[in-house]
Tab-separated table of C-alpha atoms and ligand atoms in Angstrom:
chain	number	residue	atom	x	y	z
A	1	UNK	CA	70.851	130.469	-35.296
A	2	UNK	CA	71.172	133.274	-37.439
A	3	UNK	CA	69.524	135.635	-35.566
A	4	UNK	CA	72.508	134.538	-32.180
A	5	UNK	CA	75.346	134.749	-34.837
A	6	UNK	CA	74.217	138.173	-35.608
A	7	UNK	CA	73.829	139.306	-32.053
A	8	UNK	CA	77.226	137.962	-30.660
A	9	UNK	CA	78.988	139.501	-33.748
A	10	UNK	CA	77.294	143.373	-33.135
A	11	UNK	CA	77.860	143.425	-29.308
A	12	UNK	CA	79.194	146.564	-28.595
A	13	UNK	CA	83.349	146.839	-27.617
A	14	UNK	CA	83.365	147.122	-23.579
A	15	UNK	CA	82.377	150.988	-23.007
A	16	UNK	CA	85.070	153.525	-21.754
A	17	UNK	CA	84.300	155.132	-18.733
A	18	UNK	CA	86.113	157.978	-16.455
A	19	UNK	CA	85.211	160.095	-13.722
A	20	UNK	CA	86.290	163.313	-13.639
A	21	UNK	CA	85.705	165.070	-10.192
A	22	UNK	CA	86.453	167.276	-7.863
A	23	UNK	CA	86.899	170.685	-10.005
A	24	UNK	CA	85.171	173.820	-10.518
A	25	UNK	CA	82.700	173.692	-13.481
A	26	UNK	CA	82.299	176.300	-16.055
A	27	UNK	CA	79.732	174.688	-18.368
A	28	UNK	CA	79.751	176.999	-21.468
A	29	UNK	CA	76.328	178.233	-19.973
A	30	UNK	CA	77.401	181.402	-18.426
A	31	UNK	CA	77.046	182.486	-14.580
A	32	UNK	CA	80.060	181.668	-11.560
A	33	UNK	CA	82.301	178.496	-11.469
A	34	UNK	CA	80.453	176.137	-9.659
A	35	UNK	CA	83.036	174.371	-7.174
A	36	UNK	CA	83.119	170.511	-6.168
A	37	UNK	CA	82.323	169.320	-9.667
A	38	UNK	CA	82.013	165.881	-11.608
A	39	UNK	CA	81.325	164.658	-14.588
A	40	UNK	CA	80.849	161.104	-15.737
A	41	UNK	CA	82.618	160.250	-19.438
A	42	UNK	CA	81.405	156.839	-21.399
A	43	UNK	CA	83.187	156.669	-24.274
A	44	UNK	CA	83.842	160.363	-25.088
A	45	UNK	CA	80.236	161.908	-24.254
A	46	UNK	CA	79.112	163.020	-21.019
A	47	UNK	CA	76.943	161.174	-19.638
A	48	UNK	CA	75.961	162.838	-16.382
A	49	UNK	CA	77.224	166.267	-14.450
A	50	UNK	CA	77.061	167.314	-11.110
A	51	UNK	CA	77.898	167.694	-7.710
A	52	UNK	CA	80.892	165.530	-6.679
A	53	UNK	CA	79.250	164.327	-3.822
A	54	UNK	CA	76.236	163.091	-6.046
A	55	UNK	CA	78.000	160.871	-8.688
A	56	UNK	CA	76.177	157.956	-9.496
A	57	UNK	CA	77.379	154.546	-7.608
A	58	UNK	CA	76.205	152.096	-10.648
A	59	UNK	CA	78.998	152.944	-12.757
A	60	UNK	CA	81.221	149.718	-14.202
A	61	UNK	CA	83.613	147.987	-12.472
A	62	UNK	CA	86.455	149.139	-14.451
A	63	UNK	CA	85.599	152.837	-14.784
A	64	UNK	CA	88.862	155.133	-14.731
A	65	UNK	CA	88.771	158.303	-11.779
A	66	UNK	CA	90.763	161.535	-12.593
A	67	UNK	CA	90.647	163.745	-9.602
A	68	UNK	CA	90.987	167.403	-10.199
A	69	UNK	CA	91.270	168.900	-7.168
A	70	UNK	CA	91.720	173.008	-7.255
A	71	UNK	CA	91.879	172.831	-11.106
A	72	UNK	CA	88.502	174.794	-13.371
A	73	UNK	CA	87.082	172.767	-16.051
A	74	UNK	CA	85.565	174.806	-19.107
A	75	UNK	CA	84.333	173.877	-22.446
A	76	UNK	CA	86.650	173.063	-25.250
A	77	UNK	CA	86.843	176.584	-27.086
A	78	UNK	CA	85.852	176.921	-30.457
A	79	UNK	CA	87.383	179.365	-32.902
A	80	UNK	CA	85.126	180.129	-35.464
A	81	UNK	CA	87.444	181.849	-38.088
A	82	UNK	CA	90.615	180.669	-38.859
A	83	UNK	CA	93.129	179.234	-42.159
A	84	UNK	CA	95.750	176.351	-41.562
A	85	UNK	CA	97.859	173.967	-43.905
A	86	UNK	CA	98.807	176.857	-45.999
A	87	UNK	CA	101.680	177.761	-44.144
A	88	UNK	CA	105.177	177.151	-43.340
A	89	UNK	CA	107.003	178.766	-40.817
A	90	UNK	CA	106.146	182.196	-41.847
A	91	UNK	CA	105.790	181.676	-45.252
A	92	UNK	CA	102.310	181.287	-47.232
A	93	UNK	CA	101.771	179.037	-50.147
A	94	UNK	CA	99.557	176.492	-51.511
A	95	UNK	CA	102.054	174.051	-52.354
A	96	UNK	CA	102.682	173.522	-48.575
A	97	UNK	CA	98.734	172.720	-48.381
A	98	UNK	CA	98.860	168.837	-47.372
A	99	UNK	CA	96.928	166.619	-44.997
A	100	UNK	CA	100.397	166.213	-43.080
A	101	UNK	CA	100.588	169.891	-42.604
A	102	UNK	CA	96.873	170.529	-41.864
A	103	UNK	CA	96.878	167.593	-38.959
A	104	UNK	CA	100.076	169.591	-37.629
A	105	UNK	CA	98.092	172.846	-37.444
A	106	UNK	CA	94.764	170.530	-35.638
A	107	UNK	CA	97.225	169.377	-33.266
A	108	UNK	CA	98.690	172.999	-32.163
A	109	UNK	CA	94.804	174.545	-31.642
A	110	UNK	CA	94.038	171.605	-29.871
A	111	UNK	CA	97.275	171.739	-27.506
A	112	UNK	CA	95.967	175.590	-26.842
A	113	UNK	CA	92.407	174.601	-25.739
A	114	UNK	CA	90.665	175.230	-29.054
A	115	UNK	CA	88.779	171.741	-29.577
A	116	UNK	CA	86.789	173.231	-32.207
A	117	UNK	CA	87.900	175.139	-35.247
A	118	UNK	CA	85.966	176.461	-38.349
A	119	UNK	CA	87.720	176.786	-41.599
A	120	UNK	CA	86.849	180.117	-43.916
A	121	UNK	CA	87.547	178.659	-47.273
A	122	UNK	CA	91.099	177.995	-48.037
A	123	UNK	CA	90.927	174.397	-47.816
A	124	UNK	CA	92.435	171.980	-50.617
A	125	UNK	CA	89.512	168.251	-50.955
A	126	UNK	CA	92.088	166.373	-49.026
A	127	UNK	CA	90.045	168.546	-45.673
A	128	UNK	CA	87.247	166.535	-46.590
A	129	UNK	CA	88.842	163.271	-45.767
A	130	UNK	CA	90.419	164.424	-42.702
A	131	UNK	CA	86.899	165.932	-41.151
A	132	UNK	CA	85.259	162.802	-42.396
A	133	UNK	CA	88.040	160.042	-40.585
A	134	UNK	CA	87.130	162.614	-37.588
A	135	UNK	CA	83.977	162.886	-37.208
A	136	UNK	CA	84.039	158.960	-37.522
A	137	UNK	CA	85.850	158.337	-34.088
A	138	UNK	CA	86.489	160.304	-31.311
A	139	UNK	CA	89.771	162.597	-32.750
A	140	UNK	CA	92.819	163.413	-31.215
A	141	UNK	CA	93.422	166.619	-32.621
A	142	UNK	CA	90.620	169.776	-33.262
A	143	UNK	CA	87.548	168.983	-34.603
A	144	UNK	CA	87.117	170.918	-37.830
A	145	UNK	CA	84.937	172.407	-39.616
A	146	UNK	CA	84.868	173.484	-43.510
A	147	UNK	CA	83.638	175.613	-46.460
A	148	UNK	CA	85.913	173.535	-48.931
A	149	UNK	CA	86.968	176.734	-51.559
A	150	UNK	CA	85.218	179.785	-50.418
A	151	UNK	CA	84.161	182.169	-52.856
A	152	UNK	CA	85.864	184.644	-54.832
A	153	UNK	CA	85.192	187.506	-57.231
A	154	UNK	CA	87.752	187.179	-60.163
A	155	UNK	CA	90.774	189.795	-59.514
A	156	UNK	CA	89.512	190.977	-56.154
A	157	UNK	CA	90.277	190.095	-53.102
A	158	UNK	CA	90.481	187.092	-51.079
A	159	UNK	CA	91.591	183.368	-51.256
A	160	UNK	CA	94.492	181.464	-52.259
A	161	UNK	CA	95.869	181.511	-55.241
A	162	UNK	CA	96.087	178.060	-56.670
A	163	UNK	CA	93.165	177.020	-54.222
A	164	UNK	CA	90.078	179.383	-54.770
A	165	UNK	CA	88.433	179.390	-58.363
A	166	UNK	CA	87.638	183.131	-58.632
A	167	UNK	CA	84.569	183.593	-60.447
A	168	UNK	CA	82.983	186.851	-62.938
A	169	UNK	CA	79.654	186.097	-62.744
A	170	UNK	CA	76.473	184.505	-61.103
A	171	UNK	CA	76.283	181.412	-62.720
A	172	UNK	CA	79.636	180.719	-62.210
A	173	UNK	CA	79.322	181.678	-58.529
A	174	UNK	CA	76.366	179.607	-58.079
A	175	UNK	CA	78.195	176.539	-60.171
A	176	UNK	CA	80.873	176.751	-57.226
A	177	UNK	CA	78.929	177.208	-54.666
A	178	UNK	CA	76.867	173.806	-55.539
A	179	UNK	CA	80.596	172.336	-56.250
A	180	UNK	CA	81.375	172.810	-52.524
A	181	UNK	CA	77.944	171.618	-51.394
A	182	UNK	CA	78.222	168.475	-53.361
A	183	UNK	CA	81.957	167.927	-51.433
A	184	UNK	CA	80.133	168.113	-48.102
A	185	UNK	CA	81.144	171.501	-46.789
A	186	UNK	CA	79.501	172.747	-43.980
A	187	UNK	CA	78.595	176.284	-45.155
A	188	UNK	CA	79.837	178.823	-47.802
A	189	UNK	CA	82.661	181.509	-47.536
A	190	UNK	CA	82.867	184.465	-49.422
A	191	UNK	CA	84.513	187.185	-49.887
A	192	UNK	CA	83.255	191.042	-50.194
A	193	UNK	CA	85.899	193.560	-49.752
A	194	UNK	CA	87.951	195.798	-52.213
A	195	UNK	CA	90.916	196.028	-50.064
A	196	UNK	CA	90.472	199.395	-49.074
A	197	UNK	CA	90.048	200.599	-52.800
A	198	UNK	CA	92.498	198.634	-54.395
A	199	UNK	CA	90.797	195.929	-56.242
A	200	UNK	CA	87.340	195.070	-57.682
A	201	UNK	CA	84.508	194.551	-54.951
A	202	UNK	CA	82.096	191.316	-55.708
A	203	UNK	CA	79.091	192.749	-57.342
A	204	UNK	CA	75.763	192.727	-55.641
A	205	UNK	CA	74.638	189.934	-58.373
A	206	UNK	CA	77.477	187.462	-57.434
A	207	UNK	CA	76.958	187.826	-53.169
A	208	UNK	CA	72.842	187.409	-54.251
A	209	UNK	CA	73.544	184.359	-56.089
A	210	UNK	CA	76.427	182.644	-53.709
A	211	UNK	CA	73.285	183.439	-50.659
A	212	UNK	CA	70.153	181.481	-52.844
A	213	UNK	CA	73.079	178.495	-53.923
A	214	UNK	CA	74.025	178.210	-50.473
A	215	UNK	CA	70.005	177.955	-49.079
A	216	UNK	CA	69.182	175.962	-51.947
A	217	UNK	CA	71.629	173.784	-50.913
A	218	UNK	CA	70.500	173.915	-47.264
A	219	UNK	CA	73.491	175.610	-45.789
A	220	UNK	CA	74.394	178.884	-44.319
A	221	UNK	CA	76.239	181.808	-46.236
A	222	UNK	CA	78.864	183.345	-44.198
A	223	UNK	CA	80.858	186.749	-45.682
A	224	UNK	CA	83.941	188.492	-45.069
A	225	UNK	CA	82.953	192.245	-44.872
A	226	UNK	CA	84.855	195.311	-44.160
A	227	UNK	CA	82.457	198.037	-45.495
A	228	UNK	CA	79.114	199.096	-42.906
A	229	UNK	CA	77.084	199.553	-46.763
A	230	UNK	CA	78.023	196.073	-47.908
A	231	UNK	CA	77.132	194.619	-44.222
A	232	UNK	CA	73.595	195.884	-44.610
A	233	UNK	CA	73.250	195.217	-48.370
A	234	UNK	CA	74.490	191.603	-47.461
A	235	UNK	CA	71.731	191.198	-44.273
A	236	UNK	CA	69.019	192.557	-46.735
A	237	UNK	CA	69.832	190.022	-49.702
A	238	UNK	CA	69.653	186.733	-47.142
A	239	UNK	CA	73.240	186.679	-45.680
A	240	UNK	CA	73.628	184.041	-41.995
A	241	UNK	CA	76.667	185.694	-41.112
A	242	UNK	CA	79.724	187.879	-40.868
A	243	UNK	CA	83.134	186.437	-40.190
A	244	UNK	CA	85.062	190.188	-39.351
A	245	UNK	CA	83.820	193.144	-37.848
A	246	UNK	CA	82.653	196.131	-39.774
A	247	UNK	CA	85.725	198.368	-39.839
A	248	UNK	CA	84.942	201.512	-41.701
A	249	UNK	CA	82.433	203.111	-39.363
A	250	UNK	CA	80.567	202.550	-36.426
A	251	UNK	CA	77.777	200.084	-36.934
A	252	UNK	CA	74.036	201.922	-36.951
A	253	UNK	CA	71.045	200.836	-35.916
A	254	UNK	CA	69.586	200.536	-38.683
A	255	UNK	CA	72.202	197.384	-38.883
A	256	UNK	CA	71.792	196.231	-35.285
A	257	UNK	CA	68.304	196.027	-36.112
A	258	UNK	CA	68.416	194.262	-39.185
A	259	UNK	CA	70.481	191.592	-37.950
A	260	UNK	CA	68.970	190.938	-34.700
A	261	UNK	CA	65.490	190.621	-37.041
A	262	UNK	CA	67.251	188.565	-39.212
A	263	UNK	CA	69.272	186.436	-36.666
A	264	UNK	CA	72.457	187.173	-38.537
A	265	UNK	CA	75.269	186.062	-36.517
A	266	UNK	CA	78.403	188.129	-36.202
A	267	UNK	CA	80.362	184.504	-36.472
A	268	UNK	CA	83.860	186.451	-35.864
A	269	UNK	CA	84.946	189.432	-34.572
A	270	UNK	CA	88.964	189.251	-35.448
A	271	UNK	CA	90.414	191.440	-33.167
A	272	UNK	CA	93.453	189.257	-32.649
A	273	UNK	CA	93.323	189.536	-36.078
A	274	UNK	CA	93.391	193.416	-36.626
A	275	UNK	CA	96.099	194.414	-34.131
A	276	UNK	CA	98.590	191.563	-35.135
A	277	UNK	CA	98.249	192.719	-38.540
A	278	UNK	CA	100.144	195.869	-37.371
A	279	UNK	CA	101.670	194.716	-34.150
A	280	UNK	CA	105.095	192.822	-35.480
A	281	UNK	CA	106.184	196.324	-36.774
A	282	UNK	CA	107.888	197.316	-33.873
A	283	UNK	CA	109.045	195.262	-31.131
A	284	UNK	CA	106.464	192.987	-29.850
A	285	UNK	CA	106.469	191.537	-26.078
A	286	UNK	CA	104.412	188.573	-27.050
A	287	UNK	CA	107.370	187.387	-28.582
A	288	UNK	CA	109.018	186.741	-25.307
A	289	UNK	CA	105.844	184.915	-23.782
A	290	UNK	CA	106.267	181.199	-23.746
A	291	UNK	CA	102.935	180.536	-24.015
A	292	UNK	CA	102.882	182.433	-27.766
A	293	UNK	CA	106.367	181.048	-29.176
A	294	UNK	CA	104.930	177.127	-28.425
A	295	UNK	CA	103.417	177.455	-31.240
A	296	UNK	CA	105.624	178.869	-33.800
A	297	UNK	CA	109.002	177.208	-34.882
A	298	UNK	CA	112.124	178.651	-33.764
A	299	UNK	CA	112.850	179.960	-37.704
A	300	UNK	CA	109.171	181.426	-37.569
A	301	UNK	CA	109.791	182.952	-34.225
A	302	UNK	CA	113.330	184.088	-35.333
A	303	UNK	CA	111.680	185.870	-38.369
A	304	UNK	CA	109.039	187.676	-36.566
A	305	UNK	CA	110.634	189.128	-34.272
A	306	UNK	CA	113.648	190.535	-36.688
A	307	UNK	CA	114.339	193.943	-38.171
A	308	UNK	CA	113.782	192.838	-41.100
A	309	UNK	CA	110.350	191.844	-40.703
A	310	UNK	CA	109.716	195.119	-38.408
A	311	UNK	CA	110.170	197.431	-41.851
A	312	UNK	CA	108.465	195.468	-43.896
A	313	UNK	CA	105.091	195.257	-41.810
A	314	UNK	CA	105.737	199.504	-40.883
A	315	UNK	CA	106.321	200.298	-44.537
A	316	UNK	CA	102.919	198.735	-45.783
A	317	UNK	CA	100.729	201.303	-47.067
A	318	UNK	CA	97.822	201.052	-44.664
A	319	UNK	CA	100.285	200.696	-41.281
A	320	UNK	CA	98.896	204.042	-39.643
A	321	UNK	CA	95.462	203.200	-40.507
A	322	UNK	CA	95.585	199.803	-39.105
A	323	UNK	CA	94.958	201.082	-35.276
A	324	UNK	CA	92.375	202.702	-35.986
A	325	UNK	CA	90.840	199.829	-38.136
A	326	UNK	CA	91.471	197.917	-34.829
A	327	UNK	CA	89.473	200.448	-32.696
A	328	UNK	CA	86.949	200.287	-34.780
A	329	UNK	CA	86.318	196.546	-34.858
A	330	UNK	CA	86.650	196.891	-30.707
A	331	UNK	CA	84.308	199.303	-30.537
A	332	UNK	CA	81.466	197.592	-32.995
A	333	UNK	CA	81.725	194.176	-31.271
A	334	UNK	CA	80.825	195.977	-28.270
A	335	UNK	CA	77.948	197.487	-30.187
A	336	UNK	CA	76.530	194.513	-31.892
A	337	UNK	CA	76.723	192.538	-28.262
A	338	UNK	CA	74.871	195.679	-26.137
A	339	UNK	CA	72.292	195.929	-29.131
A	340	UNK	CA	71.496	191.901	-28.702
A	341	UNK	CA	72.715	190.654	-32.239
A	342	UNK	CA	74.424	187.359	-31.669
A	343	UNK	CA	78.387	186.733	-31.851
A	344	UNK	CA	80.755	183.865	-31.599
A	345	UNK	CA	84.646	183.832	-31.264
A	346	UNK	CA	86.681	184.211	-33.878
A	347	UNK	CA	90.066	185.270	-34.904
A	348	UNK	CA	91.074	184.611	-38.655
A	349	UNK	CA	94.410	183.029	-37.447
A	350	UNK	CA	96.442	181.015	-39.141
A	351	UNK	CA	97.994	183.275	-42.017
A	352	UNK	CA	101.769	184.256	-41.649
A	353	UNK	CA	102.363	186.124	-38.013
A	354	UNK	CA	98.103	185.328	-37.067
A	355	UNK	CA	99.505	182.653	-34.467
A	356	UNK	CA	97.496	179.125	-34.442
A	357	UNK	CA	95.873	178.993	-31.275
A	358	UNK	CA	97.254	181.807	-29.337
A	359	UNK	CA	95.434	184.070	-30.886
A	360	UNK	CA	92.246	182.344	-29.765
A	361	UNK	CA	93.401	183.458	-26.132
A	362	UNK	CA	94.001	187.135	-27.324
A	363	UNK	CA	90.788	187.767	-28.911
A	364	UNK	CA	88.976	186.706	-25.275
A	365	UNK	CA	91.393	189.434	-23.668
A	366	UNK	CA	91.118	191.807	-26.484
A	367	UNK	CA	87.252	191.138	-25.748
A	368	UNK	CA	87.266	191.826	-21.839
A	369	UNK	CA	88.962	195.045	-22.973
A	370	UNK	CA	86.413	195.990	-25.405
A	371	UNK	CA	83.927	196.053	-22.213
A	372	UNK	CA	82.321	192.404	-22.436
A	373	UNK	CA	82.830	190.435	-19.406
A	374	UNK	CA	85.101	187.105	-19.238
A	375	UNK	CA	82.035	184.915	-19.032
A	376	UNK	CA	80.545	186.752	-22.206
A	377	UNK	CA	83.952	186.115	-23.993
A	378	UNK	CA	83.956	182.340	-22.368
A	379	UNK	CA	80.651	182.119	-23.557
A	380	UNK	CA	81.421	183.445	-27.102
A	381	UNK	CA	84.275	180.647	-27.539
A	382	UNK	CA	82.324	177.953	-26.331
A	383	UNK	CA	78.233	177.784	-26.089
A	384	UNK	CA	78.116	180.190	-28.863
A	385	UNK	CA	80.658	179.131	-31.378
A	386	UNK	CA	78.849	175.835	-31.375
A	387	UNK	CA	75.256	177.418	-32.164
A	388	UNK	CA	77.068	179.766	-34.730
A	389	UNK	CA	77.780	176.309	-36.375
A	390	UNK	CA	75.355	174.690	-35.571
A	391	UNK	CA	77.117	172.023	-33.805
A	392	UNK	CA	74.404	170.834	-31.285
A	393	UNK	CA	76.755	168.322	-29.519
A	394	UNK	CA	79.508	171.090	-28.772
A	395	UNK	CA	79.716	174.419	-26.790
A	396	UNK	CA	78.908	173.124	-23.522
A	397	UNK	CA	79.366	170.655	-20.851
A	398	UNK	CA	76.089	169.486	-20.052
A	399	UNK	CA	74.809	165.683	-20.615
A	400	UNK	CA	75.168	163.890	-24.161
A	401	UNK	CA	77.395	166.598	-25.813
A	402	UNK	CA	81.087	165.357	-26.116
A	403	UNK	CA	83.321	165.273	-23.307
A	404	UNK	CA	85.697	168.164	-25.599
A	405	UNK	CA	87.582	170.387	-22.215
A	406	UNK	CA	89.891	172.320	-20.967
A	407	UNK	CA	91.645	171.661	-17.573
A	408	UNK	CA	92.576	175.393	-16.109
A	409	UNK	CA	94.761	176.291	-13.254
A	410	UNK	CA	92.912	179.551	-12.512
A	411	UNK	CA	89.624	180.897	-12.664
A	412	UNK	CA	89.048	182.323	-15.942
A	413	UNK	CA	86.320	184.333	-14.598
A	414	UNK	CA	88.267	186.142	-12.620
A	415	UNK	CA	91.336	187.161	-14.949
A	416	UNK	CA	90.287	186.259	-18.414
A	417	UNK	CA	94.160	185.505	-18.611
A	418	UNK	CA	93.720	182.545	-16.516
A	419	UNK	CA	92.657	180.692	-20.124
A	420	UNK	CA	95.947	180.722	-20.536
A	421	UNK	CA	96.713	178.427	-17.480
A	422	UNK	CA	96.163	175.163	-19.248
A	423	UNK	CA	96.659	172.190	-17.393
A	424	UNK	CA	95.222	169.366	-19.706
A	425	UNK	CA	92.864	169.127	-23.229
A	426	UNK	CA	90.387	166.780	-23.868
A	427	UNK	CA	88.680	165.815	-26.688
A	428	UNK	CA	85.989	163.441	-26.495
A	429	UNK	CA	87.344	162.428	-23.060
A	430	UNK	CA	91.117	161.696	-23.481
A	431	UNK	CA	93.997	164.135	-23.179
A	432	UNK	CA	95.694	165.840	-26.276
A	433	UNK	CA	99.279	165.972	-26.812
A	434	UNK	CA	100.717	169.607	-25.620
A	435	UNK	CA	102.566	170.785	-28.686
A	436	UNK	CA	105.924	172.532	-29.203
A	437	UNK	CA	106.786	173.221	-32.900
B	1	ZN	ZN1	89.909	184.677	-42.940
């Protein structure tokens, strides 16, 4: 009897099931859109892809059918590099850090395409409880992932201030490190940079000793860089990956080598990220573009795009060596892909005028104009964000990963614009809200 009770009380709730058919299918997995698609959803993971004219016929009674005729269907993208919940409107701050906020910025990637995002260390513990009520059910909003506090040499650069625990020496950077472990991040940030000169770099001690906590503990190291030296130093003492391009010269062999040996990833490339730190100081025609002020609020977009703002971004002190900063990151991308080190999308969005979202679009164009081809950058956002990650049930739209896609317009392979030309987002198989702040 107790054995029945017990049965009848675990039967499973009746399984969700949809059809989706009739598209072109861009799977994540590189090569042409592959017309007069379908894919079969049970409750938020594909369970079978194919040719339209194949589906299955045993499928349940009540199953749901959402014809896409003349639409593309790609993966859900996956940013690899961003910040959120530290903002409001364009103003950055700690105090504005709270699980309302955060969910806010979730919702705005997710209305953009970008299903998957990765958090570089300026998260507050409340992250933890959000990821975790996610990863429970099938979410609504980006899935996220997290390095809790990332890393920080005390009085140089990087973090938040009132969020990061800057540290002076390796104990104390392995103490944190194994604080952020025992939270449940997923990897560890740091930082390595002495902001062109200006501050204190992380000693090769501290950046040893954040790599061996982070293995001990069984997860990957990832470091912002700016510096080629550093880059190599950091590949030779253990380091799983970089989360911005080298800037400072033009990656060597010697580097190329290393990493490929070593299977460092280059996690991000931040393009977006290195012309929009210089691109609000004059007048800036993204402004106008619909598809970039969605995400902003009108005061945000207001501010931007004022005079005001304009001076202060063209009086900084680095201003006329930002373009060439930008170049160089272009350029070493390109070098790091041709050389066969691996790379995954990312765009260290999210701080004041680094637009949630959008600039996950940008970075693929920025990309395509650094000489990779829209199905590399496709393939960078998607298939290879998720191995950067390690997220083995993302990336792609093949059977048993989650149903996480974007519903396209236009061929993306075409114009690497078209990724722009959303027509629905789903995560684990039901449509996201389309967001306008
Ligand atoms: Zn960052």
């Amino acid at each position: 009897m107790a054995v029945a009770a017990t049965a009848i009380g675990s039967a499973p709730a009746l399984a969700e099931t949809t059809v989706f058919r009739n598209f072109s299918l861009i799977d994540g997995r590189g090569g042409a859109a592959r017309p007069d698609s379908a894919m079969v959803v049970t409750d938020g993971r594909i369970i079978w892809v194919g040719a339209a004219s194949q589906v299955p016929t045993q499928l349940p009674a009540d199953s749901q059918t959402v014809t896409l005729d003349g639409k593309f269907v790609m993966p859900g993208l996956i940013d690899t590099h961003i910040h959120l919940g530290n903002v409001h409107d364009l103003k950055l701050n700690e105090q504005y850090y709270t699980r309302e906020n955060v969910e806010a910025d979730l919702k705005t990637y997710a209305a953009y395409g970008f299903t998957t995002v990765a958090i570089m260390g300026t998260d507050k513990d409340v992250i933890f409880s959000v990821r975790n009520a996610e990863r429970a059910t099938r979410p609504s909003m980006a899935r996220l992932f997290t390095a809790g506090q990332g890393i920080v040499f005390r009085g140089g650069y990087g973090g938040v201030p009132g969020i990061n625990r800057p540290v002076t020496n390796a104990k104390e950077a392995a103490a944190e490190v194994d604080a952020q472990a025992a939270k449940g991040a997923d990897y560890i940030k740091f930082w390595l940079d002495d902001e062109l000169a200006t501050m204190p770099k992380m000693p090769p001690e501290i950046s040893q000793a954040v790599i061996d906590a982070a293995h001990r503990n069984g997860l990957k190291a990832f470091a912002h860089i700016f510096y080629l030296e550093d880059a190599k130093r950091l590949v030779a003492q253990g380091i799983d990956g970089f989360v911005h391009s080298v800037r400072d010269q033009p990656v060597d062999k010697a580097l190329t080598d290393a990493m490929r040996q070593k299977n460092v990833v280059q996690v991000a490339g931040t393009l977006s990220r290195e012309i929009a730190v210089y691109a609000y100081g004059k007048p800036a025609p993204q402004l106008e573009d619909p598809f970039f002020q969605q995400a902003l609020s009108p005061a945000a977009l207001a501010e931007l795009g004022s005079a005001e703002r304009q001076k202060a971004v063209s009086q900084s002190p680095f201003y006329k060596r930002l373009p060439g900063f930008f170049d160089r990151a272009m350029d070493n991308l390109k070098r790091l892909g041709a050389a066969g080190v691996r790379y995954a999308l990312g765009t260290d969005s999210g701080p004041p005028g680094r637009v949630a979202g959008y600039s996950g679009h940008w970075e693929m164009e920025l990309m395509v104009r650094s000489g990779f081809t829209p199905d590399e950058a496709i393939q960078a956002a998607t298939a290879r964000g998720a191995e950067a990650l390690g997220a083995d049930d993302l990336g792609t739209l093949e059977r048993a990963k989650w149903a996480d896609f974007v519903v396209l317009d236009a061929n993306p392979l075409r114009d690497i614009k078209n990724t722009r030309a959303i027509d629905a987002v789903y995560i684990a198989g039901r449509q996201v809200p389309s967001v306008k702040r």
